[in-house]
Short mmCIF file of C-alpha atoms in Angstrom, two decimals:
data_model
loop_
_atom_site.label_atom_id
_atom_site.label_comp_id
_atom_site.label_asym_id
_atom_site.label_seq_id
_atom_site.Cartn_x
_atom_site.Cartn_y
_atom_site.Cartn_z
CA MET A 1 -98.27 28.84 -196.64
CA THR A 2 -94.68 29.86 -196.37
CA SER A 3 -95.03 33.26 -197.99
CA SER A 4 -97.99 34.44 -195.95
CA THR A 5 -97.06 37.32 -193.72
CA THR A 6 -100.52 38.54 -192.81
CA HIS A 7 -100.61 36.48 -189.62
CA ASP A 8 -97.09 37.40 -188.60
CA GLY A 9 -96.90 39.40 -185.45
CA PRO A 10 -94.96 39.61 -182.27
CA THR A 11 -93.86 36.23 -180.99
CA MET A 12 -91.59 37.54 -178.26
CA THR A 13 -92.21 39.86 -175.32
CA ILE A 14 -89.42 41.99 -173.91
CA TYR A 15 -89.91 43.36 -170.40
CA ASP A 16 -88.52 46.80 -170.86
CA PHE A 17 -87.90 50.28 -169.55
CA PRO A 18 -87.39 52.21 -172.79
CA VAL A 19 -84.70 54.69 -171.71
CA GLY A 20 -82.85 52.26 -169.42
CA PRO A 21 -79.22 51.57 -170.34
CA TYR A 22 -79.53 47.78 -170.17
CA PRO A 23 -82.89 47.64 -172.02
CA THR A 24 -81.33 49.93 -174.63
CA ARG A 25 -78.71 47.26 -175.33
CA VAL A 26 -81.35 44.71 -176.25
CA ARG A 27 -83.40 47.32 -178.13
CA ILE A 28 -80.35 48.03 -180.31
CA ALA A 29 -79.82 44.30 -180.89
CA VAL A 30 -83.49 43.91 -181.92
CA ALA A 31 -83.08 46.76 -184.42
CA GLU A 32 -79.77 45.45 -185.76
CA LYS A 33 -81.40 42.07 -186.40
CA ASN A 34 -84.58 43.59 -187.90
CA LEU A 35 -86.73 41.82 -185.34
CA GLN A 36 -88.93 44.80 -184.45
CA MET A 37 -92.01 43.15 -185.95
CA LYS A 38 -91.41 39.98 -183.97
CA THR A 39 -91.16 41.67 -180.59
CA ARG A 40 -93.50 43.56 -178.33
CA PHE A 41 -92.20 45.62 -175.44
CA GLU A 42 -93.93 45.60 -172.08
CA LEU A 43 -93.17 48.40 -169.67
CA VAL A 44 -91.84 47.54 -166.22
CA ASP A 45 -91.48 50.79 -164.29
CA LEU A 46 -88.09 50.81 -162.60
CA TYR A 47 -88.88 53.95 -160.61
CA LYS A 48 -91.88 52.17 -159.10
CA GLY A 49 -89.70 49.18 -158.28
CA GLN A 50 -91.81 46.87 -160.46
CA HIS A 51 -88.66 44.82 -161.21
CA LYS A 52 -88.19 44.10 -157.49
CA THR A 53 -91.67 42.80 -156.67
CA PRO A 54 -91.89 39.20 -155.39
CA GLU A 55 -93.99 38.35 -158.48
CA PHE A 56 -91.42 39.66 -160.96
CA ILE A 57 -88.56 37.94 -159.15
CA ALA A 58 -90.44 34.64 -158.85
CA HIS A 59 -91.92 34.55 -162.34
CA LYS A 60 -89.73 36.65 -164.65
CA ASN A 61 -86.15 37.13 -163.42
CA TYR A 62 -84.64 35.95 -160.14
CA SER A 63 -82.05 38.75 -160.32
CA GLY A 64 -84.76 41.44 -160.44
CA THR A 65 -83.32 43.26 -163.43
CA LEU A 66 -84.38 44.31 -166.91
CA PRO A 67 -84.57 43.47 -169.74
CA VAL A 68 -86.08 39.98 -169.89
CA LEU A 69 -87.11 38.19 -173.08
CA GLU A 70 -90.15 35.90 -172.96
CA LEU A 71 -90.76 33.49 -175.83
CA ALA A 72 -94.19 32.36 -177.05
CA ASP A 73 -93.91 29.13 -175.04
CA GLY A 74 -93.14 31.02 -171.84
CA THR A 75 -89.39 30.42 -171.84
CA LEU A 76 -87.61 33.31 -170.15
CA ILE A 77 -84.16 34.60 -171.08
CA ALA A 78 -82.66 37.29 -168.88
CA GLU A 79 -79.28 39.04 -169.10
CA CYS A 80 -78.42 41.23 -172.08
CA THR A 81 -75.58 39.02 -173.30
CA ALA A 82 -77.79 35.93 -173.27
CA ILE A 83 -80.68 37.70 -174.99
CA THR A 84 -78.34 39.12 -177.63
CA GLN A 85 -76.78 35.71 -178.21
CA TYR A 86 -80.25 34.24 -178.72
CA LEU A 87 -81.53 36.97 -181.04
CA ASP A 88 -78.30 37.06 -183.04
CA THR A 89 -78.23 33.35 -183.84
CA LEU A 90 -81.97 32.99 -184.62
CA ASP A 91 -81.43 33.61 -188.33
CA GLY A 92 -78.32 31.45 -188.57
CA ALA A 93 -76.26 34.48 -189.59
CA PRO A 94 -74.76 35.98 -186.45
CA SER A 95 -73.61 39.56 -186.96
CA LEU A 96 -73.29 40.79 -183.37
CA THR A 97 -71.71 37.88 -181.48
CA GLY A 98 -69.22 36.57 -184.04
CA SER A 99 -69.23 33.76 -186.57
CA THR A 100 -65.82 32.19 -185.86
CA PRO A 101 -64.50 30.92 -182.50
CA LEU A 102 -61.97 33.77 -182.47
CA GLU A 103 -64.58 36.43 -183.18
CA GLN A 104 -66.89 34.95 -180.56
CA GLY A 105 -64.14 34.84 -177.96
CA VAL A 106 -62.97 38.40 -178.54
CA ILE A 107 -66.50 39.85 -178.72
CA HIS A 108 -67.57 38.11 -175.51
CA MET A 109 -64.37 39.27 -173.79
CA MET A 110 -64.76 42.89 -174.82
CA SER A 111 -68.46 42.96 -174.01
CA LYS A 112 -67.82 41.53 -170.55
CA ARG A 113 -64.98 43.99 -170.07
CA ALA A 114 -67.32 46.83 -171.03
CA GLU A 115 -69.72 45.63 -168.34
CA ILE A 116 -67.09 45.28 -165.62
CA GLU A 117 -65.10 48.41 -166.36
CA LEU A 118 -67.86 50.77 -167.49
CA LEU A 119 -71.56 49.87 -167.55
CA ASP A 120 -71.87 47.81 -164.36
CA ALA A 121 -69.53 50.19 -162.55
CA ILE A 122 -71.75 53.15 -163.44
CA SER A 123 -74.83 51.17 -162.44
CA VAL A 124 -73.33 50.60 -158.97
CA TYR A 125 -72.48 54.30 -158.76
CA PHE A 126 -76.07 55.20 -159.72
CA HIS A 127 -77.61 52.87 -157.14
CA HIS A 128 -75.12 53.59 -154.33
CA GLY A 129 -73.51 56.99 -154.90
CA THR A 130 -76.59 58.92 -156.09
CA PRO A 131 -80.30 58.83 -155.09
CA GLY A 132 -80.67 56.14 -157.80
CA LEU A 133 -84.27 55.00 -158.22
CA GLY A 134 -85.32 56.80 -155.04
CA PRO A 135 -85.75 55.79 -151.39
CA MET A 136 -88.64 53.41 -152.05
CA VAL A 137 -86.44 51.25 -154.29
CA GLU A 138 -82.90 51.83 -152.99
CA LEU A 139 -83.33 50.07 -149.65
CA TYR A 140 -79.58 49.76 -149.07
CA GLN A 141 -76.84 52.06 -150.31
CA ASN A 142 -73.06 51.93 -149.85
CA PRO A 143 -71.90 55.35 -151.08
CA GLU A 144 -68.19 54.67 -150.62
CA TRP A 145 -68.46 51.63 -152.88
CA GLY A 146 -70.50 53.70 -155.33
CA PHE A 147 -67.87 56.41 -155.62
CA ARG A 148 -65.09 53.83 -156.09
CA GLN A 149 -67.05 52.41 -159.02
CA ARG A 150 -67.53 55.87 -160.53
CA ASP A 151 -63.76 56.32 -160.53
CA LYS A 152 -63.34 52.86 -162.07
CA ALA A 153 -65.73 53.82 -164.86
CA LEU A 154 -63.70 56.95 -165.61
CA ARG A 155 -60.57 54.79 -165.91
CA GLY A 156 -62.61 52.47 -168.12
CA MET A 157 -63.40 55.35 -170.47
CA HIS A 158 -59.67 55.98 -170.87
CA TYR A 159 -59.10 52.27 -171.50
CA PHE A 160 -61.73 52.10 -174.25
CA ASP A 161 -60.28 55.27 -175.74
CA THR A 162 -56.93 53.49 -176.15
CA VAL A 163 -58.71 50.53 -177.74
CA LEU A 164 -60.42 52.83 -180.24
CA GLN A 165 -57.17 54.60 -181.07
CA ARG A 166 -56.01 51.40 -182.79
CA GLN A 167 -59.22 49.91 -184.23
CA PRO A 168 -62.59 51.23 -185.46
CA PHE A 169 -64.82 49.15 -183.18
CA ILE A 170 -64.59 47.85 -179.61
CA ALA A 171 -63.88 44.24 -180.64
CA GLY A 172 -61.95 44.97 -183.85
CA GLU A 173 -62.93 45.74 -187.42
CA LYS A 174 -66.69 45.17 -187.16
CA PHE A 175 -69.63 46.50 -185.16
CA SER A 176 -70.59 43.93 -182.51
CA MET A 177 -72.29 43.26 -179.19
CA ALA A 178 -69.23 44.79 -177.51
CA ASP A 179 -69.97 48.17 -179.12
CA ILE A 180 -73.55 47.91 -177.89
CA THR A 181 -72.35 47.29 -174.33
CA VAL A 182 -70.12 50.37 -174.38
CA ILE A 183 -73.04 52.38 -175.80
CA GLY A 184 -75.09 51.15 -172.83
CA GLY A 185 -72.32 52.35 -170.54
CA LEU A 186 -72.29 55.82 -172.09
CA VAL A 187 -76.10 56.03 -171.95
CA PHE A 188 -75.81 55.39 -168.22
CA ALA A 189 -72.91 57.84 -167.92
CA ALA A 190 -75.14 60.59 -169.29
CA ILE A 191 -77.87 59.76 -166.74
CA VAL A 192 -75.41 60.24 -163.86
CA ASN A 193 -73.77 63.28 -165.51
CA LEU A 194 -70.44 61.55 -165.96
CA ASP A 195 -68.93 63.15 -169.04
CA ILE A 196 -66.43 61.41 -171.27
CA PRO A 197 -63.11 63.16 -170.44
CA PRO A 198 -62.26 65.56 -173.29
CA GLU A 199 -58.87 63.93 -173.80
CA CYS A 200 -60.63 60.69 -174.85
CA GLY A 201 -60.94 61.83 -178.46
CA ALA A 202 -61.16 58.38 -180.02
CA LEU A 203 -63.97 57.34 -177.68
CA ILE A 204 -65.82 60.61 -178.30
CA SER A 205 -65.65 60.34 -182.08
CA TRP A 206 -66.57 56.64 -182.02
CA TYR A 207 -69.65 57.53 -179.91
CA GLU A 208 -70.64 60.25 -182.38
CA ARG A 209 -70.48 57.64 -185.15
CA MET A 210 -72.48 55.15 -183.11
CA LYS A 211 -75.23 57.68 -182.37
CA LYS A 212 -75.74 58.11 -186.12
CA ARG A 213 -76.34 54.40 -186.61
CA GLU A 214 -80.05 53.82 -187.24
CA SER A 215 -80.37 51.06 -184.63
CA VAL A 216 -78.99 53.47 -182.04
CA ALA A 217 -80.42 56.82 -183.16
CA THR A 218 -83.99 55.50 -183.02
CA GLN A 219 -83.82 54.42 -179.37
CA PRO A 220 -85.77 56.40 -176.75
CA ALA A 221 -82.54 56.95 -174.80
CA PHE A 222 -81.33 59.16 -177.68
CA LEU A 223 -84.56 60.93 -178.55
CA ASP A 224 -84.54 63.72 -175.99
CA MET B 1 -49.10 15.70 -193.72
CA THR B 2 -52.50 15.84 -192.14
CA SER B 3 -52.12 12.74 -189.98
CA SER B 4 -48.77 13.64 -188.43
CA THR B 5 -49.09 14.20 -184.73
CA THR B 6 -45.44 14.09 -183.73
CA HIS B 7 -45.08 17.87 -183.98
CA ASP B 8 -48.31 18.55 -182.17
CA GLY B 9 -47.88 20.35 -178.91
CA PRO B 10 -49.33 23.19 -176.95
CA THR B 11 -50.53 26.02 -179.17
CA MET B 12 -52.27 27.96 -176.42
CA THR B 13 -51.05 29.37 -173.12
CA ILE B 14 -53.42 29.82 -170.20
CA TYR B 15 -52.30 32.19 -167.45
CA ASP B 16 -53.43 30.27 -164.46
CA PHE B 17 -53.55 29.80 -160.71
CA PRO B 18 -54.35 26.09 -160.45
CA VAL B 19 -56.64 26.09 -157.39
CA GLY B 20 -58.34 29.41 -158.19
CA PRO B 21 -62.12 29.24 -158.70
CA TYR B 22 -62.11 31.18 -161.97
CA PRO B 23 -59.09 29.34 -163.44
CA THR B 24 -60.79 26.09 -162.42
CA ARG B 25 -63.71 26.99 -164.70
CA VAL B 26 -61.46 27.18 -167.74
CA ARG B 27 -59.49 24.10 -166.64
CA ILE B 28 -62.75 22.12 -166.58
CA ALA B 29 -63.68 23.45 -170.03
CA VAL B 30 -60.25 22.42 -171.39
CA ALA B 31 -60.76 18.90 -169.98
CA GLU B 32 -64.34 18.65 -171.27
CA LYS B 33 -63.12 19.56 -174.76
CA ASN B 34 -60.08 17.25 -174.59
CA LEU B 35 -57.72 20.13 -175.27
CA GLN B 36 -55.17 19.31 -172.57
CA MET B 37 -52.47 18.52 -175.15
CA LYS B 38 -53.05 21.82 -176.92
CA THR B 39 -52.68 23.98 -173.83
CA ARG B 40 -49.88 24.86 -171.47
CA PHE B 41 -50.58 26.51 -168.14
CA GLU B 42 -48.38 29.31 -166.87
CA LEU B 43 -48.53 30.14 -163.17
CA VAL B 44 -49.43 33.69 -162.14
CA ASP B 45 -49.22 33.85 -158.34
CA LEU B 46 -52.31 35.62 -157.05
CA TYR B 47 -50.97 35.78 -153.50
CA LYS B 48 -47.94 37.68 -154.80
CA GLY B 49 -50.24 40.03 -156.72
CA GLN B 50 -48.68 39.04 -160.06
CA HIS B 51 -52.06 39.65 -161.73
CA LYS B 52 -52.06 43.26 -160.56
CA THR B 53 -48.62 44.31 -161.85
CA PRO B 54 -48.53 47.12 -164.43
CA GLU B 55 -47.00 44.66 -166.91
CA PHE B 56 -49.76 42.08 -166.53
CA ILE B 57 -52.46 44.74 -166.78
CA ALA B 58 -50.87 46.42 -169.80
CA HIS B 59 -49.92 43.28 -171.73
CA LYS B 60 -52.23 40.45 -170.63
CA ASN B 61 -55.53 41.61 -169.13
CA TYR B 62 -56.65 45.17 -168.41
CA SER B 63 -58.98 43.90 -165.68
CA GLY B 64 -56.10 42.28 -163.77
CA THR B 65 -57.79 38.91 -163.36
CA LEU B 66 -57.16 35.27 -164.19
CA PRO B 67 -57.46 33.21 -166.28
CA VAL B 68 -56.30 34.60 -169.63
CA LEU B 69 -55.90 32.57 -172.81
CA GLU B 70 -53.07 33.51 -175.20
CA LEU B 71 -53.10 32.09 -178.71
CA ALA B 72 -49.99 31.28 -180.77
CA ASP B 73 -50.26 34.60 -182.63
CA GLY B 74 -50.39 36.55 -179.37
CA THR B 75 -54.15 37.15 -179.36
CA LEU B 76 -55.40 37.41 -175.79
CA ILE B 77 -58.82 36.29 -174.59
CA ALA B 78 -59.74 37.06 -170.99
CA GLU B 79 -62.96 36.32 -169.08
CA CYS B 80 -64.05 32.74 -168.43
CA THR B 81 -67.22 32.97 -170.50
CA ALA B 82 -65.31 34.28 -173.52
CA ILE B 83 -62.55 31.68 -173.19
CA THR B 84 -65.12 28.89 -172.83
CA GLN B 85 -67.04 30.17 -175.86
CA TYR B 86 -63.80 30.12 -177.89
CA LEU B 87 -62.64 26.67 -176.76
CA ASP B 88 -66.11 25.17 -177.14
CA THR B 89 -66.62 26.24 -180.74
CA LEU B 90 -63.08 25.42 -181.96
CA ASP B 91 -64.11 21.91 -183.05
CA GLY B 92 -67.38 23.00 -184.61
CA ALA B 93 -69.30 20.85 -182.12
CA PRO B 94 -70.18 23.01 -179.14
CA SER B 95 -71.09 20.95 -176.10
CA LEU B 96 -70.78 23.52 -173.30
CA THR B 97 -72.31 26.71 -174.75
CA GLY B 98 -75.25 25.30 -176.72
CA SER B 99 -75.85 24.44 -180.34
CA THR B 100 -79.24 26.11 -180.89
CA PRO B 101 -80.18 29.75 -180.25
CA LEU B 102 -82.42 28.65 -177.38
CA GLU B 103 -79.72 26.51 -175.76
CA GLN B 104 -77.19 29.32 -176.17
CA GLY B 105 -79.53 31.88 -174.67
CA VAL B 106 -80.46 29.78 -171.66
CA ILE B 107 -76.89 28.62 -170.98
CA HIS B 108 -75.51 32.17 -171.17
CA MET B 109 -78.31 33.40 -168.89
CA MET B 110 -77.77 30.73 -166.27
CA SER B 111 -74.00 31.09 -166.36
CA LYS B 112 -74.25 34.85 -165.91
CA ARG B 113 -76.77 34.34 -163.13
CA ALA B 114 -74.35 31.94 -161.44
CA GLU B 115 -71.70 34.66 -161.60
CA ILE B 116 -73.93 37.42 -160.25
CA GLU B 117 -75.73 35.46 -157.57
CA LEU B 118 -72.97 33.11 -156.43
CA LEU B 119 -69.42 33.16 -157.79
CA ASP B 120 -68.82 36.91 -158.15
CA ALA B 121 -70.66 37.57 -154.88
CA ILE B 122 -68.35 35.17 -153.03
CA SER B 123 -65.35 36.73 -154.75
CA VAL B 124 -66.36 40.15 -153.43
CA TYR B 125 -66.85 38.66 -149.97
CA PHE B 126 -63.37 37.07 -150.13
CA HIS B 127 -61.67 40.30 -151.20
CA HIS B 128 -63.66 42.63 -148.92
CA GLY B 129 -65.05 40.64 -145.99
CA THR B 130 -62.01 38.42 -145.28
CA PRO B 131 -58.23 39.02 -145.43
CA GLY B 132 -58.47 37.89 -149.06
CA LEU B 133 -55.08 37.76 -150.80
CA GLY B 134 -53.43 39.59 -147.91
CA PRO B 135 -52.57 43.22 -147.15
CA MET B 136 -50.02 43.53 -149.96
CA VAL B 137 -52.69 42.78 -152.58
CA GLU B 138 -55.94 43.96 -150.95
CA LEU B 139 -55.18 47.67 -151.00
CA TYR B 140 -58.81 48.67 -150.47
CA GLN B 141 -61.50 46.74 -148.65
CA ASN B 142 -65.15 47.52 -147.99
CA PRO B 143 -66.19 44.91 -145.40
CA GLU B 144 -69.84 45.97 -145.25
CA TRP B 145 -70.18 45.41 -149.00
CA GLY B 146 -68.35 42.11 -148.63
CA PHE B 147 -70.75 40.80 -145.99
CA ARG B 148 -73.77 41.85 -148.09
CA GLN B 149 -72.39 39.80 -150.95
CA ARG B 150 -71.84 36.77 -148.70
CA ASP B 151 -75.53 36.90 -147.77
CA LYS B 152 -76.46 37.25 -151.43
CA ALA B 153 -74.42 34.13 -152.24
CA LEU B 154 -76.26 32.16 -149.56
CA ARG B 155 -79.57 33.21 -151.13
CA GLY B 156 -78.08 32.19 -154.48
CA MET B 157 -77.41 28.70 -153.17
CA HIS B 158 -81.09 28.38 -152.25
CA TYR B 159 -82.06 29.64 -155.71
CA PHE B 160 -79.88 27.09 -157.51
CA ASP B 161 -81.24 24.41 -155.22
CA THR B 162 -84.76 25.19 -156.47
CA VAL B 163 -83.49 25.05 -160.06
CA LEU B 164 -81.97 21.62 -159.44
CA GLN B 165 -85.14 20.34 -157.82
CA ARG B 166 -86.81 20.46 -161.25
CA GLN B 167 -83.99 19.63 -163.68
CA PRO B 168 -80.73 17.64 -163.58
CA PHE B 169 -78.38 20.43 -164.67
CA ILE B 170 -78.21 24.19 -164.13
CA ALA B 171 -79.36 25.08 -167.65
CA GLY B 172 -81.66 22.10 -168.23
CA GLU B 173 -81.15 18.52 -169.36
CA LYS B 174 -77.45 18.69 -170.25
CA PHE B 175 -74.16 19.55 -168.61
CA SER B 176 -73.04 23.01 -169.76
CA MET B 177 -70.95 26.08 -169.06
CA ALA B 178 -73.59 27.09 -166.50
CA ASP B 179 -72.80 24.01 -164.39
CA ILE B 180 -69.11 24.89 -164.57
CA THR B 181 -69.84 28.40 -163.30
CA VAL B 182 -71.78 27.08 -160.30
CA ILE B 183 -68.93 24.62 -159.62
CA GLY B 184 -66.57 27.63 -159.61
CA GLY B 185 -68.87 29.30 -157.11
CA LEU B 186 -68.84 26.29 -154.80
CA VAL B 187 -65.04 25.99 -155.09
CA PHE B 188 -64.84 29.57 -153.89
CA ALA B 189 -67.45 28.92 -151.17
CA ALA B 190 -65.21 26.21 -149.72
CA ILE B 191 -62.23 28.59 -149.67
CA VAL B 192 -64.18 31.10 -147.56
CA ASN B 193 -65.79 28.33 -145.43
CA LEU B 194 -69.28 29.08 -146.67
CA ASP B 195 -71.08 25.75 -146.46
CA ILE B 196 -74.02 24.85 -148.66
CA PRO B 197 -77.01 25.03 -146.28
CA PRO B 198 -78.06 21.46 -145.37
CA GLU B 199 -81.63 22.09 -146.54
CA CYS B 200 -80.31 22.57 -150.11
CA GLY B 201 -80.41 18.85 -150.83
CA ALA B 202 -80.74 19.10 -154.60
CA LEU B 203 -77.71 21.40 -154.83
CA ILE B 204 -75.69 19.14 -152.53
CA SER B 205 -76.43 15.98 -154.50
CA TRP B 206 -75.84 17.71 -157.84
CA TYR B 207 -72.43 18.86 -156.53
CA GLU B 208 -71.55 15.31 -155.43
CA ARG B 209 -72.35 14.15 -158.97
CA MET B 210 -70.30 16.96 -160.49
CA LYS B 211 -67.27 16.17 -158.35
CA LYS B 212 -67.25 12.62 -159.77
CA ARG B 213 -67.06 13.92 -163.34
CA GLU B 214 -63.55 13.34 -164.67
CA SER B 215 -63.09 16.90 -165.94
CA VAL B 216 -63.87 18.12 -162.42
CA ALA B 217 -62.32 15.42 -160.21
CA THR B 218 -58.89 15.87 -161.83
CA GLN B 219 -58.64 19.59 -161.04
CA PRO B 220 -56.16 20.77 -158.40
CA ALA B 221 -59.01 22.49 -156.55
CA PHE B 222 -60.43 19.03 -155.76
CA LEU B 223 -57.21 17.14 -155.08
CA ASP B 224 -56.59 18.03 -151.45
#
């Protein structure tokens, strides 16, 4: 009974947009945890605004964002950090979110910082300072706020460069969820044509290393 | 050796502004975990902009926010979620952040949702749609963005009301970090005179229950 694998199949659905920066974070976590066979991805087309329909907001994610994880019993987990925390602890051997209180604290701090100072800032720039997902989806834009956030993200790149000048990974000596969040930020930076400043050598070489990691290299965001 | 308590004293410093909504989150977590004797609080005066000085940003928290936890060895942990995760797992018996993957996932989701849809939205309103911390600290304001976020927070209150119509706590059957985050949001709502809409009866009665909890009732934010 316990060794049968023939009936194994996807037990989790991830509502996904394959090249999206946030979905890419969870895709990398799935690959790092070798959960590809347990998950199926269901496309939600951001450019058609399928994540902003009343149905999606009422039944999948109140915040109207991707990705969302749905378990076999219908339980929904939204937010990349929450999904990563769930996937990482499923096997009792967390490798992305830390196994000691100190590791957990530092990883959560650096991942949140990567959201505030880089990924979320670029997302606001995309939705407010560029055409974003187009006029059918971007019903309100505040360009001034968008451009402020672009500048914040550029400062954030310099900050993470200083971090990587003194340690090999964003949260210290090991690859973690915090690295994945910065990768998400740089995926989004490429979409909005925001280059890493050339003086940020440590960030640039870290990103080259990250893009060679199998869990990263195999993502649709890196395949074109 | 192991039973001596006479030399016990604070081993952690929390950079704090006692009535601040975000510091209140970590203060509640400290009280829930009975760590009051292990922590000392050091005042950082937000209204004097002490959290935005070059020194604070360079040596305590790049993001220039409170609270920040400093350990005896100088390790710094910023961001409420990260600090709560650290404090909650210190004793090996997490009670605020979940003890199963599912609990962890749902609690992190609901806490993040409480930030996005309520607490952080009100913070943006405070800093951009009101005088905030005053002209010496608020060097840039975007009132239109601030007012949008106020409206978002009001919608968020209705959302959390619907959540509490079907379950006793924000993340389900137990008090958790997600409840603390919503409490932080409602602390901030009171500061900006944003009342809970009277039709949100489940949210109102949940908040009355929360304010009677010892970890909450003893906080400076609730003492005046």
